[in-house]
Amino acid sequence: MNNRSLLSALFTLTFFTALAQPSEADVKEFARTKSEPEIVQEASRMTQDGFLYFADILVDKLLTFNSTSPNYNYRKGFLLLNLDGDYATAIPHFQIAVSDIDPNYDMYSHREKSAPTDAYYHLGRCYHLDEALDKAQENYRLFLAKTKNKSELIPVAELKIIQCDVARGLIASPVNVTLTNLSFNSSMPEYSPVVSLDGTSIYFTSRRELANDASYPYKDWGINQYPEDVYVSNHNMKEDTWSEPNLLNFCLPKRNEATMAVSVNERRILLYEDSTGSGDVFFTDFYSGKFQEIERFPNENINSKFWESHATASPDGKKMYISSDRPGGYGGRDIYVSTLLADGKWSDLVNLGPNVNTKWDEDAPFISVDNRNLYFASNGEKSMGEFDILLSEFQVDGSLSPSKNIGYPFNATNQDLFYTTTTDGLRGYMATIRESGKGEKDIYEIKNDFLGVQLYALFKGLVRTSDGSPLPEDFALNFTLTCNDCENNNTPVSIFPRLSDGIFTTGLKECKTYQMSYIDANTNNVMLAETFTTDCTVAYQEIFRELILDVPSRTVTFPPDTVPVIDTIVASAYKNIEFIHYFNYNENKLTVSKGDLKKFVKSVEDQLKEGRGKITINVYSSASQVPTTTYDSNETLTKLRAENMKYDLSNYFNSKAEFAGKVNVTIVTAIVDGPEYVKDFKDKKKYKPYQFVGLKTE
């Protein structure tokens, strides 16, 4: 470097070092006013220091000096790929870059016209992400043939060649899944979804900007993104829509908080937070009407001075699974387990072993509700490329089976991370990068027909107050399960219903007889007791109880005239079919011969023809609060809607010999619902959502 170039470089470094952090305006002004050598120097420094967004501004300026430069096109391709994940736009830049390769590439020299041999690797990765697997392997091999022996990318390129072969095999035998991009995704990254067991809410992480520019001062200009925050969105089952996300109250504009896991009763959230410098497991509990300030998980067996990137708890709360890069593992990030001890402390972490962990990275563990399936993300030799979701099953002796890739297009060649499921395992949520995405990562709903839980019973309860008031926040219902034929005879479990809707759940073993006592946690008085037996052969069953709480006396009873019965739902290999129709005022009847109801009936017929033995069609109907002059009452109207639908469907299927006796139509609800009527019947938008009949098969 001559003296002039050296002075120029020193001036550039001094110019930006004098600023605590250069602003976007500073960098744009630098690009506008400085010379090509100066911009090359600063673009190189910013790329190496991780200020990719600022480097991209400067590289765009370099391309105005020479749009066909292999050097500048390499820089642009690298930034597109690593800043935005935009592999498709990066490909033509890397194609120009590989036209002139120099193994002795000098990043800081403005006289450098060539690109480094790394360009082959990055072009291969772009093709890999685009599922152009032959071109990907060709460029990975060119990189290996031409690069220097000390390159850190050599083992990665060798891994990716293997992953291309995995991708070919999985793409040739796709699994049956449906992916849906959820409505609450934004142009910024959304990831790490945690769905409640009943699918009514999703807690997730987003890097969207906070209201009133609150997070703008803390924006990470290196990647042009805002800090991480935690949101929750609720699912409207009737309309199959997700609500506008709500920011949780513990989030601070200047801090990264990211979701890891949510307890079954949604009163504790496990979080990732990195203020300690390495990234640790934190938590927040819900009481006094809100989630409290987050705390670092106190047990030092859980956190370390190394990176704990993710954690989850088993549904029964007795185990924690943690991904960490602490030393002593198989390589990269490994997944470990810690067990809750009798004294309330957590045991030392135990590595899950080579059936799960590899010399590459494993992350984002999740345990199915039956404690039998471990889902996790891996970037190893079983992946199609980047992270994929793998599955390992717990064996009778407690060991884990060799992991397997759960298939394409569930996984693709881009990143697939943070998979969690609802109770039955047939509906899950994942963060991934797909062509249909709205941002760098989006959250997708994934429905499948092959990952259902097997031989599992779920106890599901609903506690509501006798006067319709909210549940007292300190209300705790203890119930003692005594399993007559289990190894551990007495297993007390504390239950805290969700304050939002009074629902509580816990798992049971199949083919077991339980004695259950409902106990007031404050007085220790037994309020109710019963005995039931779980089914031995049903793949998945739900046992449902509704309880009425009298708040003043704090006593719990079953609803009047209710005899508790086991509500058994059999998991099916066939996709459940849903239908909903919104009525105009006073309408109550549809026809199976046309419209969407005809399509619904046709779908039921198709499943029966394919071999489905029996189908139950559940009917849900509603009338709004708008007074009716045609019928005695709205209660009469909603019952007519339900009964007409039941009669028409039963009559239709029983009239066909091939379907007779195979379809059972059951009225589940016939309600009057919606906002109170205030003499505004013309406001159809307000009341129509509560005038419907819905159908769902099981």
XYZ file of C-alpha atoms in Angstrom:
698
model
C 0.000 0.000 0.000
C 1.445 3.427 -0.909
C 1.544 6.351 1.558
C -1.521 8.012 0.046
C -3.624 4.870 0.383
C -2.365 4.336 3.949
C -3.287 7.888 4.957
C -6.679 7.509 3.314
C -7.358 4.268 5.183
C -6.304 5.841 8.490
C -8.591 8.813 7.824
C -11.505 6.499 7.121
C -11.016 4.472 10.298
C -10.607 7.670 12.334
C -13.764 9.136 10.777
C -16.023 6.283 11.858
C -14.201 5.467 15.092
C -14.904 8.998 16.271
C -18.601 8.155 16.194
C -20.039 5.903 18.927
C -21.885 4.181 16.125
C -22.218 5.681 12.664
C -25.746 6.397 11.584
C -27.341 5.355 8.344
C -27.093 8.979 7.220
C -23.357 9.057 8.047
C -22.698 5.986 5.927
C -24.759 7.257 3.001
C -22.907 10.560 3.135
C -19.596 8.697 3.180
C -20.666 6.671 0.135
C -21.681 9.872 -1.655
C -18.538 11.863 -0.981
C -15.590 9.486 -0.701
C -13.368 7.939 -3.320
C -13.474 4.368 -4.538
C -10.339 3.287 -2.572
C -11.751 4.779 0.615
C -15.098 3.033 0.143
C -13.386 -0.318 -0.553
C -11.464 0.036 2.721
C -14.518 0.894 4.810
C -16.808 -1.664 3.145
C -14.234 -4.355 3.929
C -13.877 -3.294 7.550
C -17.617 -3.108 8.111
C -18.162 -6.537 6.566
C -15.525 -8.090 8.807
C -16.895 -6.282 11.888
C -20.438 -7.501 11.197
C -21.942 -4.178 10.104
C -23.474 -5.836 7.064
C -26.247 -3.305 6.479
C -23.780 -0.398 6.355
C -21.398 -2.450 4.218
C -24.247 -3.070 1.778
C -24.769 0.675 1.333
C -21.099 1.080 0.472
C -20.995 -1.931 -1.869
C -23.964 -0.548 -3.804
C -21.832 2.547 -4.367
C -18.863 0.411 -5.502
C -21.058 -1.235 -8.140
C -21.713 2.196 -9.639
C -17.974 2.435 -10.291
C -17.864 -0.974 -11.983
C -21.062 -3.057 -12.232
C -19.259 -6.057 -13.805
C -16.437 -6.310 -11.267
C -16.147 -9.909 -9.952
C -14.857 -8.427 -6.678
C -17.799 -6.057 -6.155
C -20.360 -8.602 -7.303
C -18.925 -11.117 -4.852
C -19.359 -8.587 -2.040
C -22.943 -7.833 -3.071
C -23.864 -11.518 -3.345
C -22.346 -12.224 0.072
C -24.342 -9.411 1.689
C -27.616 -10.379 0.008
C -27.202 -13.948 1.194
C -26.101 -13.211 4.742
C -28.038 -10.030 5.476
C -31.433 -10.759 3.919
C -31.236 -14.452 3.020
C -32.051 -13.391 -0.545
C -30.291 -16.252 -2.323
C -32.255 -15.819 -5.564
C -31.043 -12.242 -6.089
C -27.527 -13.203 -4.988
C -27.085 -15.890 -7.665
C -26.378 -13.579 -10.660
C -23.852 -11.625 -8.576
C -21.974 -14.804 -7.645
C -22.122 -15.986 -11.271
C -20.173 -12.866 -12.224
C -17.850 -13.368 -9.260
C -16.766 -16.898 -10.251
C -15.801 -15.699 -13.725
C -12.512 -14.443 -12.222
C -11.195 -16.207 -9.112
C -7.948 -15.399 -7.309
C -6.875 -17.658 -4.400
C -4.760 -14.733 -3.110
C -7.726 -12.332 -3.018
C -6.969 -9.057 -1.193
C -10.176 -7.741 0.347
C -8.763 -4.326 1.284
C -7.121 -3.459 -2.043
C -9.059 -1.199 -4.410
C -6.962 -2.663 -7.222
C -8.391 -6.149 -6.600
C -10.658 -7.074 -9.528
C -11.086 -10.783 -8.816
C -13.203 -12.709 -6.305
C -11.992 -15.235 -3.706
C -12.470 -18.978 -4.112
C -15.163 -18.703 -1.400
C -17.414 -17.409 -4.186
C -17.859 -21.006 -5.395
C -19.018 -22.060 -1.931
C -21.516 -19.200 -1.622
C -22.858 -19.761 -5.134
C -23.261 -23.446 -4.259
C -25.161 -22.489 -1.114
C -27.498 -20.236 -3.114
C -28.268 -23.060 -5.537
C -28.701 -25.406 -2.573
C -31.279 -23.080 -0.990
C -33.003 -22.857 -4.374
C -33.131 -26.703 -4.516
C -30.928 -26.703 -7.650
C -28.965 -29.574 -6.151
C -26.748 -30.563 -9.118
C -25.502 -26.991 -9.519
C -25.014 -26.721 -5.767
C -22.784 -29.803 -5.585
C -20.865 -28.733 -8.693
C -19.918 -25.425 -7.056
C -19.160 -26.973 -3.656
C -16.723 -29.316 -5.418
C -15.153 -26.456 -7.386
C -14.622 -24.659 -4.099
C -12.959 -27.728 -2.553
C -10.705 -28.145 -5.600
C -9.537 -24.532 -5.701
C -9.493 -23.273 -2.106
C -6.519 -23.233 0.222
C -6.191 -26.199 2.566
C -6.634 -24.063 5.693
C -10.076 -22.705 4.771
C -12.641 -23.089 7.564
C -15.328 -23.666 4.934
C -13.865 -26.990 3.749
C -15.707 -29.240 6.276
C -18.881 -27.196 5.782
C -18.760 -27.670 2.011
C -18.198 -31.396 2.500
C -21.260 -31.501 4.798
C -23.391 -29.643 2.299
C -22.540 -32.113 -0.471
C -23.919 -34.844 1.794
C -26.992 -32.730 2.583
C -27.703 -32.345 -1.150
C -27.866 -36.140 -1.428
C -30.240 -36.242 1.563
C -32.406 -33.604 -0.105
C -32.651 -35.623 -3.339
C -33.900 -38.662 -1.476
C -36.476 -36.780 0.595
C -37.793 -34.717 -2.331
C -38.320 -37.949 -4.286
C -40.618 -39.294 -1.513
C -42.567 -36.340 -0.100
C -44.713 -36.597 3.031
C -48.311 -35.394 3.260
C -48.294 -31.974 4.930
C -50.005 -28.629 4.425
C -48.050 -25.441 5.205
C -49.884 -22.151 5.841
C -48.183 -18.799 6.346
C -49.914 -17.208 9.355
C -51.611 -13.833 9.071
C -49.699 -12.139 11.906
C -46.292 -12.422 10.199
C -44.687 -9.134 9.171
C -41.862 -7.966 6.917
C -39.494 -8.441 9.860
C -38.437 -11.864 11.192
C -40.919 -13.884 13.279
C -39.725 -17.116 14.871
C -39.633 -19.417 17.919
C -43.394 -20.099 18.077
C -44.779 -21.925 21.120
C -48.357 -23.131 20.705
C -50.658 -23.960 23.612
C -51.675 -27.619 23.778
C -55.223 -26.847 22.628
C -54.024 -24.597 19.802
C -55.790 -21.471 21.071
C -52.719 -19.257 21.440
C -49.211 -18.859 20.052
C -46.393 -17.072 21.847
C -43.614 -16.021 19.466
C -40.628 -13.757 18.918
C -40.621 -10.845 16.492
C -38.143 -8.152 15.498
C -40.839 -5.718 14.365
C -40.558 -2.064 15.387
C -42.333 -1.036 18.589
C -44.969 1.692 18.629
C -43.886 5.351 18.796
C -40.350 4.467 17.597
C -39.575 3.159 21.106
C -37.101 0.553 19.835
C -35.479 2.702 17.131
C -32.575 3.931 19.335
C -31.652 0.304 20.020
C -31.779 -0.948 16.448
C -28.975 -3.309 15.467
C -27.574 -1.577 12.415
C -25.273 -4.481 11.754
C -28.247 -6.468 10.462
C -30.794 -3.602 10.176
C -33.156 -5.178 12.724
C -34.873 -4.150 15.930
C -34.421 -6.000 19.249
C -36.349 -9.220 19.883
C -39.699 -9.010 21.660
C -42.359 -11.535 22.677
C -45.933 -11.443 21.389
C -49.037 -13.599 21.745
C -51.777 -14.179 19.183
C -55.058 -15.970 19.921
C -56.905 -18.338 17.603
C -60.590 -17.794 16.780
C -61.707 -21.394 16.280
C -65.017 -20.443 14.658
C -63.456 -18.348 11.926
C -60.023 -20.037 11.912
C -58.307 -16.653 12.224
C -55.487 -15.349 14.384
C -55.797 -12.123 16.340
C -53.521 -9.136 15.989
C -50.484 -9.956 18.158
C -50.172 -8.370 21.595
C -46.781 -7.338 22.947
C -46.210 -8.869 26.387
C -45.727 -6.370 29.189
C -42.245 -7.459 30.347
C -40.591 -6.553 27.021
C -38.222 -3.583 27.098
C -37.281 -1.647 23.930
C -33.544 -1.928 24.578
C -33.471 -5.648 25.423
C -33.631 -8.906 23.482
C -36.306 -11.253 24.869
C -37.143 -14.381 22.872
C -39.580 -17.220 23.470
C -38.344 -20.675 24.436
C -41.304 -22.459 26.041
C -44.616 -21.853 27.801
C -45.985 -23.936 30.704
C -49.148 -25.974 30.152
C -51.197 -23.498 32.183
C -49.518 -20.530 30.410
C -48.451 -18.980 33.714
C -44.698 -19.314 33.125
C -42.698 -18.447 30.021
C -39.112 -19.594 29.506
C -37.134 -16.934 27.660
C -33.784 -16.346 25.996
C -32.011 -13.166 27.044
C -28.411 -12.155 26.330
C -27.585 -9.287 28.708
C -25.103 -11.557 30.530
C -23.016 -11.643 27.357
C -23.406 -15.311 26.511
C -27.166 -15.900 26.259
C -29.056 -17.645 29.079
C -32.377 -19.157 30.108
C -34.683 -16.654 31.824
C -38.291 -16.927 32.973
C -41.318 -14.824 33.888
C -44.358 -15.821 35.947
C -47.916 -14.539 35.688
C -49.507 -13.082 38.806
C -51.111 -9.804 39.945
C -52.732 -9.631 36.540
C -49.557 -9.605 34.454
C -46.274 -11.305 33.644
C -43.555 -10.126 36.007
C -40.084 -8.787 35.257
C -37.948 -11.545 33.791
C -35.378 -13.381 35.948
C -32.339 -15.459 35.086
C -33.008 -19.117 35.837
C -31.330 -19.438 39.239
C -29.991 -22.979 39.023
C -26.389 -22.930 37.794
C -26.799 -26.438 36.390
C -29.079 -24.888 33.763
C -27.111 -21.785 32.813
C -23.352 -21.530 32.350
C -20.804 -19.024 31.091
C -21.383 -20.563 27.657
C -24.297 -20.123 25.233
C -27.654 -21.638 26.223
C -29.570 -20.965 23.020
C -32.874 -22.709 23.784
C -34.742 -24.633 26.474
C -38.060 -26.405 26.923
C -39.801 -28.263 29.733
C -41.564 -31.595 29.486
C -45.372 -31.304 29.768
C -45.276 -32.644 33.330
C -42.608 -30.086 34.288
C -40.184 -32.719 35.586
C -37.475 -32.388 32.932
C -35.808 -29.538 31.077
C -34.110 -29.962 27.716
C -31.450 -27.352 26.961
C -29.306 -26.644 23.913
C -25.857 -25.340 24.809
C -22.386 -25.001 23.327
C -20.662 -25.745 26.653
C -17.526 -27.901 26.328
C -17.654 -31.683 26.615
C -20.305 -32.244 23.955
C -20.099 -33.857 20.553
C -19.506 -30.526 18.802
C -21.237 -27.216 18.174
C -24.463 -26.906 20.146
C -25.721 -30.104 21.817
C -29.004 -30.931 23.552
C -28.919 -31.853 27.240
C -31.514 -32.875 29.848
C -31.872 -31.887 33.503
C -34.264 -33.604 35.948
C -36.227 -31.943 38.758
C -35.077 -33.524 42.026
C -37.135 -34.217 45.145
C -35.659 -31.159 46.891
C -36.826 -28.845 44.092
C -33.365 -28.419 42.559
C -32.365 -29.348 39.029
C -29.810 -32.066 38.358
C -26.587 -31.684 36.391
C -27.122 -31.622 32.645
C -26.805 -34.969 30.871
C -25.912 -35.025 27.175
C -28.596 -36.842 25.140
C -25.911 -38.768 23.273
C -24.978 -39.583 19.665
C -28.487 -40.643 18.570
C -29.396 -36.953 18.895
C -26.201 -34.882 18.923
C -23.548 -34.658 16.201
C -20.348 -32.725 15.603
C -22.575 -30.054 14.056
C -25.293 -27.933 15.710
C -28.461 -29.266 17.357
C -30.944 -26.774 18.763
C -34.559 -25.919 19.718
C -35.760 -29.127 21.470
C -39.479 -29.801 21.986
C -41.187 -32.737 23.737
C -44.574 -34.040 22.580
C -47.412 -34.111 25.105
C -47.032 -37.871 25.670
C -43.323 -37.443 26.579
C -42.402 -39.928 23.835
C -41.162 -37.807 20.925
C -38.250 -35.389 20.957
C -38.350 -32.910 18.076
C -35.282 -30.762 17.483
C -33.427 -28.851 14.785
C -30.171 -30.173 13.342
C -27.717 -28.875 10.786
C -25.936 -32.196 10.484
C -25.717 -35.025 7.972
C -29.448 -35.894 8.193
C -30.500 -32.410 7.149
C -31.478 -31.360 3.619
C -29.521 -28.160 4.152
C -29.302 -25.569 6.936
C -31.439 -26.634 9.942
C -34.103 -29.351 9.563
C -36.574 -30.747 12.082
C -35.567 -34.236 13.257
C -37.421 -36.702 15.462
C -36.039 -39.112 18.042
C -38.324 -41.414 20.045
C -37.963 -42.391 23.689
C -37.719 -46.149 24.146
C -39.092 -48.242 27.022
C -35.714 -48.137 28.780
C -35.566 -44.332 28.535
C -32.996 -44.252 25.730
C -33.553 -42.318 22.506
C -33.804 -43.922 19.084
C -31.534 -42.765 16.250
C -32.983 -39.522 14.947
C -34.718 -39.287 11.579
C -35.621 -36.438 9.262
C -39.405 -35.958 9.241
C -39.470 -35.356 5.508
C -40.061 -32.972 2.646
C -41.801 -30.503 2.237
C -42.111 -30.386 6.032
C -38.404 -29.597 5.843
C -36.807 -27.853 2.890
C -33.247 -26.826 2.004
C -33.536 -23.537 3.916
C -33.743 -23.058 7.679
C -36.503 -24.948 9.539
C -36.507 -24.319 13.282
C -38.525 -24.202 16.513
C -41.184 -26.851 15.893
C -43.954 -27.192 18.528
C -47.262 -29.056 18.321
C -50.769 -29.148 19.728
C -51.948 -32.087 21.829
C -52.628 -34.669 19.133
C -49.409 -33.991 17.197
C -51.246 -33.512 13.893
C -50.949 -29.718 13.902
C -47.729 -27.866 14.604
C -45.982 -24.539 14.124
C -42.491 -23.790 12.884
C -40.282 -20.899 11.846
C -38.955 -21.306 8.340
C -37.818 -19.430 5.237
C -39.956 -20.186 2.183
C -40.737 -18.438 -1.096
C -44.199 -17.543 0.218
C -42.707 -15.729 3.207
C -43.343 -12.118 4.187
C -40.054 -11.564 6.004
C -36.666 -13.165 6.589
C -38.320 -15.871 8.753
C -42.046 -16.487 9.097
C -44.160 -18.743 11.269
C -46.106 -21.464 9.449
C -48.866 -23.789 10.558
C -48.150 -27.365 9.460
C -50.867 -30.013 9.332
C -49.792 -33.624 8.896
C -51.298 -37.109 8.989
C -48.368 -39.136 10.349
C -47.029 -37.544 13.545
C -50.034 -38.137 15.820
C -49.398 -39.262 19.388
C -49.988 -42.974 19.981
C -51.739 -44.646 22.930
C -52.019 -41.541 25.021
C -54.720 -40.133 27.284
C -55.128 -36.447 28.068
C -57.168 -35.251 31.011
C -58.688 -31.885 30.113
C -60.727 -29.829 32.551
C -62.671 -26.608 32.436
C -63.313 -24.604 35.591
C -65.862 -21.807 35.409
C -67.405 -19.709 38.137
C -71.059 -20.096 39.074
C -71.735 -16.382 38.553
C -69.688 -15.939 35.372
C -66.998 -13.846 37.070
C -63.292 -14.348 36.263
C -61.419 -17.059 38.130
C -59.679 -15.755 41.256
C -56.005 -15.391 40.460
C -54.963 -17.339 43.556
C -57.305 -20.227 42.799
C -55.420 -23.513 42.815
C -57.022 -26.877 42.366
C -54.969 -29.815 43.563
C -56.012 -33.214 42.480
C -54.447 -36.474 43.594
C -54.282 -39.233 41.039
C -53.989 -42.727 42.433
C -53.208 -45.179 39.664
C -54.166 -48.676 40.810
C -51.908 -50.445 38.323
C -49.015 -48.011 37.825
C -45.501 -48.386 39.183
C -45.741 -45.124 41.129
C -49.013 -45.476 42.978
C -49.565 -41.971 44.375
C -48.731 -39.061 42.117
C -49.969 -35.689 43.392
C -50.136 -33.034 40.699
C -50.858 -29.335 41.274
C -53.188 -27.775 38.751
C -53.481 -24.073 38.018
C -56.167 -23.410 35.400
C -55.439 -20.819 32.738
C -56.904 -17.559 33.984
C -57.967 -16.634 30.466
C -60.458 -19.485 30.093
C -60.228 -21.840 33.092
C -58.801 -24.788 31.141
C -56.280 -27.195 32.682
C -54.673 -30.363 31.337
C -52.444 -33.218 32.400
C -51.349 -36.467 30.818
C -52.410 -39.996 31.767
C -51.179 -43.442 30.818
C -53.280 -45.641 28.582
C -55.020 -48.775 29.919
C -54.855 -47.625 33.565
C -57.448 -47.163 36.295
C -57.273 -43.871 38.181
C -58.891 -42.615 41.348
C -59.062 -38.847 41.256
C -59.704 -36.494 44.156
C -60.297 -32.774 43.653
C -58.820 -30.882 46.597
C -59.043 -27.207 47.602
C -55.391 -26.125 47.773
C -56.141 -23.587 50.512
C -58.102 -25.821 52.937
C -56.913 -29.251 51.750
C -60.568 -30.359 51.753
C -61.611 -33.034 49.263
C -64.448 -31.550 47.201
C -65.058 -34.304 44.632
C -63.777 -37.783 43.892
C -64.263 -40.262 41.041
C -62.774 -43.352 39.374
C -62.200 -43.933 35.655
C -60.186 -46.179 33.343
C -58.326 -45.044 30.257
C -58.748 -47.027 27.056
C -56.167 -49.683 26.161
C -56.464 -49.570 22.368
C -57.502 -46.057 21.348
C -54.582 -44.182 19.813
C -55.419 -40.855 21.427
C -58.154 -40.088 23.938
C -59.339 -37.035 25.824
C -61.102 -37.272 29.169
C -63.084 -34.081 29.737
C -64.500 -32.673 32.964
C -66.344 -29.424 33.537
C -66.301 -28.029 37.072
C -68.280 -25.167 38.617
C -66.514 -23.005 41.210
C -68.559 -21.131 43.792
C -66.205 -18.248 44.547
C -67.424 -17.219 48.023
C -67.328 -20.759 49.423
C -64.455 -21.905 47.157
C -66.233 -25.207 46.527
C -66.207 -27.101 43.259
C -69.044 -29.219 41.873
C -69.959 -30.852 38.592
C -72.605 -28.994 36.570
C -76.192 -29.887 37.631
C -77.614 -33.097 36.126
C -74.192 -33.963 34.685
C -72.720 -37.422 35.014
C -69.039 -37.391 34.079
C -68.268 -39.505 31.035
C -65.061 -40.208 29.204
C -65.058 -38.277 25.969
C -62.836 -40.402 23.706
C -61.488 -38.930 20.498
C -59.780 -41.385 18.183
C -56.851 -40.029 16.216
C -57.355 -40.744 12.533
C -55.086 -41.005 9.540
C -57.705 -38.951 7.666
C -57.729 -35.183 7.765
C -60.647 -33.695 9.661
C -62.958 -31.601 7.476
C -64.425 -28.270 8.558
C -67.280 -26.139 7.215
C -68.959 -22.925 8.352
C -71.838 -20.914 6.888
C -73.007 -17.480 8.068
C -76.760 -16.861 7.893
C -78.717 -13.701 7.282
C -81.306 -12.786 9.923
C -83.823 -15.594 10.624
C -82.396 -17.976 8.000
C -81.982 -21.524 9.291
C -81.606 -23.990 6.445
C -79.051 -25.024 3.802
C -79.058 -27.643 1.058
C -76.517 -30.388 0.509
C -76.976 -30.105 -3.251
C -75.046 -26.885 -3.853
C -72.418 -24.486 -2.586
C -69.774 -25.130 0.057
C -71.985 -27.635 1.905
C -72.003 -29.773 -1.234
C -68.172 -29.638 -1.252
C -68.106 -30.643 2.434
C -70.382 -33.630 1.779
C -68.252 -34.640 -1.220
C -65.102 -34.600 0.969
C -66.809 -36.872 3.520
C -67.861 -39.250 0.735
C -64.307 -39.337 -0.630
C -62.864 -40.379 2.758
C -65.470 -43.123 3.133
C -64.681 -44.406 -0.354
C -60.958 -44.386 0.512
C -61.631 -46.759 3.397
C -62.426 -44.608 6.423
C -64.749 -46.813 8.476
C -66.908 -44.285 10.294
C -67.130 -40.515 10.537
C -68.710 -38.342 13.210
C -69.905 -34.921 12.051
C -70.160 -32.445 14.920
C -72.669 -29.601 14.482
C -72.150 -26.179 16.064
C -74.801 -23.481 15.624
C -75.301 -19.941 16.826
C -77.827 -17.119 16.692
C -77.020 -13.496 17.448
C -78.614 -11.309 20.112
C -80.748 -9.451 17.535
C -84.402 -10.156 18.515
C -86.342 -12.402 16.144
C -90.008 -11.840 15.261
C -90.202 -14.944 13.084
C -89.493 -17.446 15.880
C -90.361 -17.686 19.569
C -86.810 -16.804 20.550
C -83.231 -16.822 19.369
C -82.795 -20.057 21.322
C -85.437 -21.615 19.088
C -83.705 -20.265 15.982
C -80.258 -21.646 16.847
C -81.760 -25.057 17.699
C -83.567 -25.087 14.345
C -80.317 -24.362 12.546
C -78.594 -27.253 14.323
C -81.483 -29.712 13.976
C -82.090 -28.922 10.299
C -78.445 -29.513 9.565
C -78.416 -32.780 11.523
C -81.583 -34.022 9.760
C -80.391 -33.121 6.256
C -76.956 -34.710 6.682
C -78.281 -37.868 8.358
C -80.987 -38.262 5.740
C -78.524 -37.717 2.878
C -75.944 -40.290 3.975
C -78.460 -42.905 5.167
C -80.277 -42.704 1.827
C -77.154 -44.007 0.077
C -76.582 -47.724 0.602
C -72.779 -47.461 0.457
C -72.731 -44.859 3.272
C -75.671 -45.969 5.432
C -74.675 -46.394 9.086
C -71.189 -44.943 8.544
C -71.932 -41.305 9.387
C -73.002 -40.158 12.842
C -74.236 -36.549 13.079
C -74.146 -35.008 16.572
C -75.221 -31.561 17.781
C -72.453 -30.248 20.044
C -73.631 -26.668 20.670
C -76.663 -24.532 19.826
C -76.065 -21.162 21.443
C -77.053 -17.496 21.383
C -73.930 -15.377 21.314
C -72.412 -12.054 20.355
C -72.674 -8.404 21.431
C -75.740 -7.087 23.203
C -78.412 -5.738 20.828
C -78.723 -1.931 20.922
C -81.389 -1.381 18.238
C -78.859 -1.442 15.420
C -79.976 -4.518 13.444
C -78.755 -2.859 10.237
C -75.179 -3.301 11.462
C -74.856 -6.726 9.827
C -71.081 -6.683 10.110
C -71.459 -6.547 13.910
C -73.915 -9.428 14.299
C -73.369 -11.747 11.341
C -70.285 -13.478 12.822
C -72.648 -14.920 15.478
C -75.244 -16.290 13.031
C -73.799 -19.502 11.715
C -73.793 -23.245 11.525
C -70.445 -25.025 11.591
C -69.430 -28.627 10.947
C -66.295 -30.550 11.876
C -65.535 -34.233 11.401
C -63.701 -36.518 13.789
